[in-house]
Amino acid sequence: MGKSLLVVESPAKARTLSRYVDPSFAVVATVGHIKDLPPRELGVDIENGFQPNGILLDAAWCEFLRQEDFLVGLSIDGPEEIHDLYRRTKGRGPSFQKVLEAVERLKKHGVRFNTLTVVHAQNADHAVRIYEFLKGIGSRYMQFIPIVERTALE
């Protein structure tokens, strides 16, 4: 039986991953940028994905993401008071309003997006409220990732 193929973006990453993945995988690096490869020549469909918090997504970024048909996975943890508990800006300020503005820019430019929400002790009891909020901002696909919070040993 032939090997499965895992394509990554750099030779260094290929070397590293080849030490960890099952030997049934051939790990190779791309040559050049994947967007420069001829469509479907490799027998695969290429889908572009991007996982930002959205704060730096201006109109130019949104236009590029739409033109290249990216699916943006926007990191947002729910309504403002829940989101801002842990999602802070580089300067430690609240980020919710900036992320919400990014949602509106993505919609305005016709960029497909879904949401990624980290589930933690502070928001776990608000599942329905968070779901309704995400649905309300237009998220059609929601990812929920649990975070493991460790407690100090006494």
mmCIF file with all atom_site columns, C-alpha atoms in Angstrom:
data_model
loop_
_atom_site.group_PDB
_atom_site.id
_atom_site.type_symbol
_atom_site.label_atom_id
_atom_site.label_alt_id
_atom_site.label_comp_id
_atom_site.label_asym_id
_atom_site.label_entity_id
_atom_site.label_seq_id
_atom_site.pdbx_PDB_ins_code
_atom_site.Cartn_x
_atom_site.Cartn_y
_atom_site.Cartn_z
_atom_site.occupancy
_atom_site.B_iso_or_equiv
_atom_site.pdbx_formal_charge
_atom_site.auth_seq_id
_atom_site.auth_comp_id
_atom_site.auth_asym_id
_atom_site.auth_atom_id
_atom_site.pdbx_PDB_model_num
ATOM 1   C CA . MET A 1 1   ? 0.000   0.000  0.000   1.00 0.00 ? 1   MET A CA 1
ATOM 2   C CA . GLY A 1 2   ? 1.297   3.509  -0.829  1.00 0.00 ? 2   GLY A CA 1
ATOM 3   C CA . LYS A 1 3   ? 2.063   6.208  1.679   1.00 0.00 ? 3   LYS A CA 1
ATOM 4   C CA . SER A 1 4   ? -0.339  8.989  2.597   1.00 0.00 ? 4   SER A CA 1
ATOM 5   C CA . LEU A 1 5   ? 0.889   12.466 1.743   1.00 0.00 ? 5   LEU A CA 1
ATOM 6   C CA . LEU A 1 6   ? 1.218   15.366 4.193   1.00 0.00 ? 6   LEU A CA 1
ATOM 7   C CA . VAL A 1 7   ? 2.274   18.637 2.540   1.00 0.00 ? 7   VAL A CA 1
ATOM 8   C CA . VAL A 1 8   ? 3.587   21.484 4.726   1.00 0.00 ? 8   VAL A CA 1
ATOM 9   C CA . GLU A 1 9   ? 4.909   24.932 3.895   1.00 0.00 ? 9   GLU A CA 1
ATOM 10  C CA . SER A 1 10  ? 8.579   24.613 4.830   1.00 0.00 ? 10  SER A CA 1
ATOM 11  C CA . PRO A 1 11  ? 11.385  22.039 4.719   1.00 0.00 ? 11  PRO A CA 1
ATOM 12  C CA . ALA A 1 12  ? 12.123  22.628 8.418   1.00 0.00 ? 12  ALA A CA 1
ATOM 13  C CA . LYS A 1 13  ? 8.520   21.857 9.347   1.00 0.00 ? 13  LYS A CA 1
ATOM 14  C CA . ALA A 1 14  ? 8.590   18.757 7.114   1.00 0.00 ? 14  ALA A CA 1
ATOM 15  C CA . ARG A 1 15  ? 11.696  17.459 8.918   1.00 0.00 ? 15  ARG A CA 1
ATOM 16  C CA . THR A 1 16  ? 10.170  18.124 12.326  1.00 0.00 ? 16  THR A CA 1
ATOM 17  C CA . LEU A 1 17  ? 6.775   16.594 11.566  1.00 0.00 ? 17  LEU A CA 1
ATOM 18  C CA . SER A 1 18  ? 8.290   13.517 9.942   1.00 0.00 ? 18  SER A CA 1
ATOM 19  C CA . ARG A 1 19  ? 9.723   12.617 13.352  1.00 0.00 ? 19  ARG A CA 1
ATOM 20  C CA . TYR A 1 20  ? 6.254   12.600 14.926  1.00 0.00 ? 20  TYR A CA 1
ATOM 21  C CA . VAL A 1 21  ? 3.754   11.349 12.348  1.00 0.00 ? 21  VAL A CA 1
ATOM 22  C CA . ASP A 1 22  ? 3.088   7.737  11.544  1.00 0.00 ? 22  ASP A CA 1
ATOM 23  C CA . PRO A 1 23  ? 5.664   6.232  9.125   1.00 0.00 ? 23  PRO A CA 1
ATOM 24  C CA . SER A 1 24  ? 2.827   5.569  6.663   1.00 0.00 ? 24  SER A CA 1
ATOM 25  C CA . PHE A 1 25  ? 2.895   9.317  5.867   1.00 0.00 ? 25  PHE A CA 1
ATOM 26  C CA . ALA A 1 26  ? 5.303   10.922 3.431   1.00 0.00 ? 26  ALA A CA 1
ATOM 27  C CA . VAL A 1 27  ? 5.940   14.442 4.768   1.00 0.00 ? 27  VAL A CA 1
ATOM 28  C CA . VAL A 1 28  ? 7.081   16.899 2.090   1.00 0.00 ? 28  VAL A CA 1
ATOM 29  C CA . ALA A 1 29  ? 7.458   20.662 1.798   1.00 0.00 ? 29  ALA A CA 1
ATOM 30  C CA . THR A 1 30  ? 5.943   22.758 -0.968  1.00 0.00 ? 30  THR A CA 1
ATOM 31  C CA . VAL A 1 31  ? 8.130   24.347 -3.581  1.00 0.00 ? 31  VAL A CA 1
ATOM 32  C CA . GLY A 1 32  ? 7.176   28.002 -3.735  1.00 0.00 ? 32  GLY A CA 1
ATOM 33  C CA . HIS A 1 33  ? 3.860   29.344 -2.558  1.00 0.00 ? 33  HIS A CA 1
ATOM 34  C CA . ILE A 1 34  ? 0.962   26.972 -2.802  1.00 0.00 ? 34  ILE A CA 1
ATOM 35  C CA . LYS A 1 35  ? -1.169  29.608 -4.528  1.00 0.00 ? 35  LYS A CA 1
ATOM 36  C CA . ASP A 1 36  ? 1.326   29.539 -7.428  1.00 0.00 ? 36  ASP A CA 1
ATOM 37  C CA . LEU A 1 37  ? 0.804   25.820 -8.058  1.00 0.00 ? 37  LEU A CA 1
ATOM 38  C CA . PRO A 1 38  ? -1.372  24.883 -11.034 1.00 0.00 ? 38  PRO A CA 1
ATOM 39  C CA . PRO A 1 39  ? -4.957  24.211 -9.917  1.00 0.00 ? 39  PRO A CA 1
ATOM 40  C CA . ARG A 1 40  ? -5.823  20.558 -9.363  1.00 0.00 ? 40  ARG A CA 1
ATOM 41  C CA . GLU A 1 41  ? -2.515  19.311 -10.793 1.00 0.00 ? 41  GLU A CA 1
ATOM 42  C CA . LEU A 1 42  ? -1.792  17.572 -7.522  1.00 0.00 ? 42  LEU A CA 1
ATOM 43  C CA . GLY A 1 43  ? -5.243  15.989 -7.469  1.00 0.00 ? 43  GLY A CA 1
ATOM 44  C CA . VAL A 1 44  ? -6.351  18.047 -4.481  1.00 0.00 ? 44  VAL A CA 1
ATOM 45  C CA . ASP A 1 45  ? -8.603  21.005 -3.965  1.00 0.00 ? 45  ASP A CA 1
ATOM 46  C CA . ILE A 1 46  ? -6.883  23.819 -2.117  1.00 0.00 ? 46  ILE A CA 1
ATOM 47  C CA . GLU A 1 47  ? -8.950  25.703 0.414   1.00 0.00 ? 47  GLU A CA 1
ATOM 48  C CA . ASN A 1 48  ? -7.635  28.773 2.156   1.00 0.00 ? 48  ASN A CA 1
ATOM 49  C CA . GLY A 1 49  ? -8.253  29.219 5.846   1.00 0.00 ? 49  GLY A CA 1
ATOM 50  C CA . PHE A 1 50  ? -7.132  31.890 8.279   1.00 0.00 ? 50  PHE A CA 1
ATOM 51  C CA . GLN A 1 51  ? -7.616  32.070 12.068  1.00 0.00 ? 51  GLN A CA 1
ATOM 52  C CA . PRO A 1 52  ? -7.200  35.673 13.343  1.00 0.00 ? 52  PRO A CA 1
ATOM 53  C CA . ASN A 1 53  ? -8.768  37.626 16.160  1.00 0.00 ? 53  ASN A CA 1
ATOM 54  C CA . GLY A 1 54  ? -9.807  40.099 13.475  1.00 0.00 ? 54  GLY A CA 1
ATOM 55  C CA . ILE A 1 55  ? -8.460  43.263 15.067  1.00 0.00 ? 55  ILE A CA 1
ATOM 56  C CA . LEU A 1 56  ? -6.081  44.071 12.190  1.00 0.00 ? 56  LEU A CA 1
ATOM 57  C CA . LEU A 1 57  ? -8.419  43.081 9.348   1.00 0.00 ? 57  LEU A CA 1
ATOM 58  C CA . ASP A 1 58  ? -8.902  46.303 7.418   1.00 0.00 ? 58  ASP A CA 1
ATOM 59  C CA . ALA A 1 59  ? -10.727 46.774 4.087   1.00 0.00 ? 59  ALA A CA 1
ATOM 60  C CA . ALA A 1 60  ? -7.642  45.786 2.061   1.00 0.00 ? 60  ALA A CA 1
ATOM 61  C CA . TRP A 1 61  ? -7.255  42.534 3.990   1.00 0.00 ? 61  TRP A CA 1
ATOM 62  C CA . CYS A 1 62  ? -10.960 41.784 3.619   1.00 0.00 ? 62  CYS A CA 1
ATOM 63  C CA . GLU A 1 63  ? -10.817 42.378 -0.124  1.00 0.00 ? 63  GLU A CA 1
ATOM 64  C CA . PHE A 1 64  ? -7.820  40.036 -0.449  1.00 0.00 ? 64  PHE A CA 1
ATOM 65  C CA . LEU A 1 65  ? -9.518  37.363 1.664   1.00 0.00 ? 65  LEU A CA 1
ATOM 66  C CA . ARG A 1 66  ? -12.660 37.566 -0.478  1.00 0.00 ? 66  ARG A CA 1
ATOM 67  C CA . GLN A 1 67  ? -10.750 37.482 -3.776  1.00 0.00 ? 67  GLN A CA 1
ATOM 68  C CA . GLU A 1 68  ? -8.759  34.431 -2.682  1.00 0.00 ? 68  GLU A CA 1
ATOM 69  C CA . ASP A 1 69  ? -11.894 32.767 -1.245  1.00 0.00 ? 69  ASP A CA 1
ATOM 70  C CA . PHE A 1 70  ? -10.592 32.409 2.298   1.00 0.00 ? 70  PHE A CA 1
ATOM 71  C CA . LEU A 1 71  ? -12.714 31.040 5.088   1.00 0.00 ? 71  LEU A CA 1
ATOM 72  C CA . VAL A 1 72  ? -11.881 33.124 8.153   1.00 0.00 ? 72  VAL A CA 1
ATOM 73  C CA . GLY A 1 73  ? -12.164 31.480 11.563  1.00 0.00 ? 73  GLY A CA 1
ATOM 74  C CA . LEU A 1 74  ? -12.704 34.457 13.836  1.00 0.00 ? 74  LEU A CA 1
ATOM 75  C CA . SER A 1 75  ? -11.736 34.101 17.497  1.00 0.00 ? 75  SER A CA 1
ATOM 76  C CA . ILE A 1 76  ? -14.603 35.435 19.611  1.00 0.00 ? 76  ILE A CA 1
ATOM 77  C CA . ASP A 1 77  ? -15.750 34.085 22.971  1.00 0.00 ? 77  ASP A CA 1
ATOM 78  C CA . GLY A 1 78  ? -19.285 35.473 23.140  1.00 0.00 ? 78  GLY A CA 1
ATOM 79  C CA . PRO A 1 79  ? -20.898 38.754 24.220  1.00 0.00 ? 79  PRO A CA 1
ATOM 80  C CA . GLU A 1 80  ? -18.681 41.624 25.347  1.00 0.00 ? 80  GLU A CA 1
ATOM 81  C CA . GLU A 1 81  ? -18.491 40.937 29.085  1.00 0.00 ? 81  GLU A CA 1
ATOM 82  C CA . ILE A 1 82  ? -17.595 37.282 28.446  1.00 0.00 ? 82  ILE A CA 1
ATOM 83  C CA . HIS A 1 83  ? -15.262 37.850 25.486  1.00 0.00 ? 83  HIS A CA 1
ATOM 84  C CA . ASP A 1 84  ? -13.242 40.575 27.198  1.00 0.00 ? 84  ASP A CA 1
ATOM 85  C CA . LEU A 1 85  ? -12.452 38.420 30.247  1.00 0.00 ? 85  LEU A CA 1
ATOM 86  C CA . TYR A 1 86  ? -9.498  36.818 28.442  1.00 0.00 ? 86  TYR A CA 1
ATOM 87  C CA . ARG A 1 87  ? -9.417  38.261 24.908  1.00 0.00 ? 87  ARG A CA 1
ATOM 88  C CA . ARG A 1 88  ? -7.385  41.423 25.434  1.00 0.00 ? 88  ARG A CA 1
ATOM 89  C CA . THR A 1 89  ? -5.427  43.633 23.052  1.00 0.00 ? 89  THR A CA 1
ATOM 90  C CA . LYS A 1 90  ? -1.649  43.801 23.070  1.00 0.00 ? 90  LYS A CA 1
ATOM 91  C CA . GLY A 1 91  ? -1.958  46.796 25.411  1.00 0.00 ? 91  GLY A CA 1
ATOM 92  C CA . ARG A 1 92  ? -4.194  44.709 27.728  1.00 0.00 ? 92  ARG A CA 1
ATOM 93  C CA . GLY A 1 93  ? -7.366  46.596 26.786  1.00 0.00 ? 93  GLY A CA 1
ATOM 94  C CA . PRO A 1 94  ? -10.722 45.062 25.835  1.00 0.00 ? 94  PRO A CA 1
ATOM 95  C CA . SER A 1 95  ? -10.896 43.679 22.280  1.00 0.00 ? 95  SER A CA 1
ATOM 96  C CA . PHE A 1 96  ? -14.598 42.922 21.804  1.00 0.00 ? 96  PHE A CA 1
ATOM 97  C CA . GLN A 1 97  ? -15.587 46.105 19.951  1.00 0.00 ? 97  GLN A CA 1
ATOM 98  C CA . LYS A 1 98  ? -12.653 45.743 17.549  1.00 0.00 ? 98  LYS A CA 1
ATOM 99  C CA . VAL A 1 99  ? -13.523 42.111 16.855  1.00 0.00 ? 99  VAL A CA 1
ATOM 100 C CA . LEU A 1 100 ? -17.172 43.027 16.267  1.00 0.00 ? 100 LEU A CA 1
ATOM 101 C CA . GLU A 1 101 ? -16.052 45.732 13.820  1.00 0.00 ? 101 GLU A CA 1
ATOM 102 C CA . ALA A 1 102 ? -14.027 43.049 12.025  1.00 0.00 ? 102 ALA A CA 1
ATOM 103 C CA . VAL A 1 103 ? -17.167 40.895 11.762  1.00 0.00 ? 103 VAL A CA 1
ATOM 104 C CA . GLU A 1 104 ? -18.971 43.780 10.072  1.00 0.00 ? 104 GLU A CA 1
ATOM 105 C CA . ARG A 1 105 ? -16.050 44.368 7.666   1.00 0.00 ? 105 ARG A CA 1
ATOM 106 C CA . LEU A 1 106 ? -15.964 40.681 6.746   1.00 0.00 ? 106 LEU A CA 1
ATOM 107 C CA . LYS A 1 107 ? -19.705 40.752 6.030   1.00 0.00 ? 107 LYS A CA 1
ATOM 108 C CA . LYS A 1 108 ? -19.461 44.002 4.077   1.00 0.00 ? 108 LYS A CA 1
ATOM 109 C CA . HIS A 1 109 ? -16.762 42.536 1.823   1.00 0.00 ? 109 HIS A CA 1
ATOM 110 C CA . GLY A 1 110 ? -18.492 39.177 1.427   1.00 0.00 ? 110 GLY A CA 1
ATOM 111 C CA . VAL A 1 111 ? -15.813 37.153 3.229   1.00 0.00 ? 111 VAL A CA 1
ATOM 112 C CA . ARG A 1 112 ? -16.972 33.773 4.514   1.00 0.00 ? 112 ARG A CA 1
ATOM 113 C CA . PHE A 1 113 ? -16.354 33.385 8.225   1.00 0.00 ? 113 PHE A CA 1
ATOM 114 C CA . ASN A 1 114 ? -17.041 31.087 11.107  1.00 0.00 ? 114 ASN A CA 1
ATOM 115 C CA . THR A 1 115 ? -16.228 31.474 14.785  1.00 0.00 ? 115 THR A CA 1
ATOM 116 C CA . LEU A 1 116 ? -13.880 29.832 17.239  1.00 0.00 ? 116 LEU A CA 1
ATOM 117 C CA . THR A 1 117 ? -14.808 30.110 20.907  1.00 0.00 ? 117 THR A CA 1
ATOM 118 C CA . VAL A 1 118 ? -12.640 28.978 23.785  1.00 0.00 ? 118 VAL A CA 1
ATOM 119 C CA . VAL A 1 119 ? -14.693 27.342 26.539  1.00 0.00 ? 119 VAL A CA 1
ATOM 120 C CA . HIS A 1 120 ? -13.370 28.009 30.032  1.00 0.00 ? 120 HIS A CA 1
ATOM 121 C CA . ALA A 1 121 ? -14.588 28.187 33.620  1.00 0.00 ? 121 ALA A CA 1
ATOM 122 C CA . GLN A 1 122 ? -15.967 31.720 33.206  1.00 0.00 ? 122 GLN A CA 1
ATOM 123 C CA . ASN A 1 123 ? -18.172 31.040 30.172  1.00 0.00 ? 123 ASN A CA 1
ATOM 124 C CA . ALA A 1 124 ? -19.061 27.337 30.444  1.00 0.00 ? 124 ALA A CA 1
ATOM 125 C CA . ASP A 1 125 ? -22.355 28.108 32.192  1.00 0.00 ? 125 ASP A CA 1
ATOM 126 C CA . HIS A 1 126 ? -23.449 30.502 29.419  1.00 0.00 ? 126 HIS A CA 1
ATOM 127 C CA . ALA A 1 127 ? -23.612 28.076 26.481  1.00 0.00 ? 127 ALA A CA 1
ATOM 128 C CA . VAL A 1 128 ? -27.064 29.054 25.198  1.00 0.00 ? 128 VAL A CA 1
ATOM 129 C CA . ARG A 1 129 ? -26.354 32.770 25.537  1.00 0.00 ? 129 ARG A CA 1
ATOM 130 C CA . ILE A 1 130 ? -23.043 32.414 23.655  1.00 0.00 ? 130 ILE A CA 1
ATOM 131 C CA . TYR A 1 131 ? -24.663 30.277 20.959  1.00 0.00 ? 131 TYR A CA 1
ATOM 132 C CA . GLU A 1 132 ? -27.451 32.835 20.424  1.00 0.00 ? 132 GLU A CA 1
ATOM 133 C CA . PHE A 1 133 ? -24.907 35.657 20.293  1.00 0.00 ? 133 PHE A CA 1
ATOM 134 C CA . LEU A 1 134 ? -22.733 33.894 17.705  1.00 0.00 ? 134 LEU A CA 1
ATOM 135 C CA . LYS A 1 135 ? -25.784 33.013 15.634  1.00 0.00 ? 135 LYS A CA 1
ATOM 136 C CA . GLY A 1 136 ? -26.878 36.648 15.867  1.00 0.00 ? 136 GLY A CA 1
ATOM 137 C CA . ILE A 1 137 ? -23.612 37.979 14.412  1.00 0.00 ? 137 ILE A CA 1
ATOM 138 C CA . GLY A 1 138 ? -23.929 35.614 11.448  1.00 0.00 ? 138 GLY A CA 1
ATOM 139 C CA . SER A 1 139 ? -21.749 32.675 12.407  1.00 0.00 ? 139 SER A CA 1
ATOM 140 C CA . ARG A 1 140 ? -22.994 29.676 10.454  1.00 0.00 ? 140 ARG A CA 1
ATOM 141 C CA . TYR A 1 141 ? -20.362 27.280 11.767  1.00 0.00 ? 141 TYR A CA 1
ATOM 142 C CA . MET A 1 142 ? -19.151 27.467 15.354  1.00 0.00 ? 142 MET A CA 1
ATOM 143 C CA . GLN A 1 143 ? -16.110 25.779 16.829  1.00 0.00 ? 143 GLN A CA 1
ATOM 144 C CA . PHE A 1 144 ? -15.863 25.368 20.586  1.00 0.00 ? 144 PHE A CA 1
ATOM 145 C CA . ILE A 1 145 ? -12.490 24.473 22.042  1.00 0.00 ? 145 ILE A CA 1
ATOM 146 C CA . PRO A 1 146 ? -12.233 23.589 25.717  1.00 0.00 ? 146 PRO A CA 1
ATOM 147 C CA . ILE A 1 147 ? -9.297  24.974 27.624  1.00 0.00 ? 147 ILE A CA 1
ATOM 148 C CA . VAL A 1 148 ? -7.835  22.977 30.465  1.00 0.00 ? 148 VAL A CA 1
ATOM 149 C CA . GLU A 1 149 ? -7.436  25.193 33.487  1.00 0.00 ? 149 GLU A CA 1
ATOM 150 C CA . ARG A 1 150 ? -5.068  23.859 36.079  1.00 0.00 ? 150 ARG A CA 1
ATOM 151 C CA . THR A 1 151 ? -5.397  24.580 39.756  1.00 0.00 ? 151 THR A CA 1
ATOM 152 C CA . ALA A 1 152 ? -2.443  24.950 42.045  1.00 0.00 ? 152 ALA A CA 1
ATOM 153 C CA . LEU A 1 153 ? -1.732  22.053 44.323  1.00 0.00 ? 153 LEU A CA 1
ATOM 154 C CA . GLU A 1 154 ? -2.318  22.865 47.952  1.00 0.00 ? 154 GLU A CA 1
#
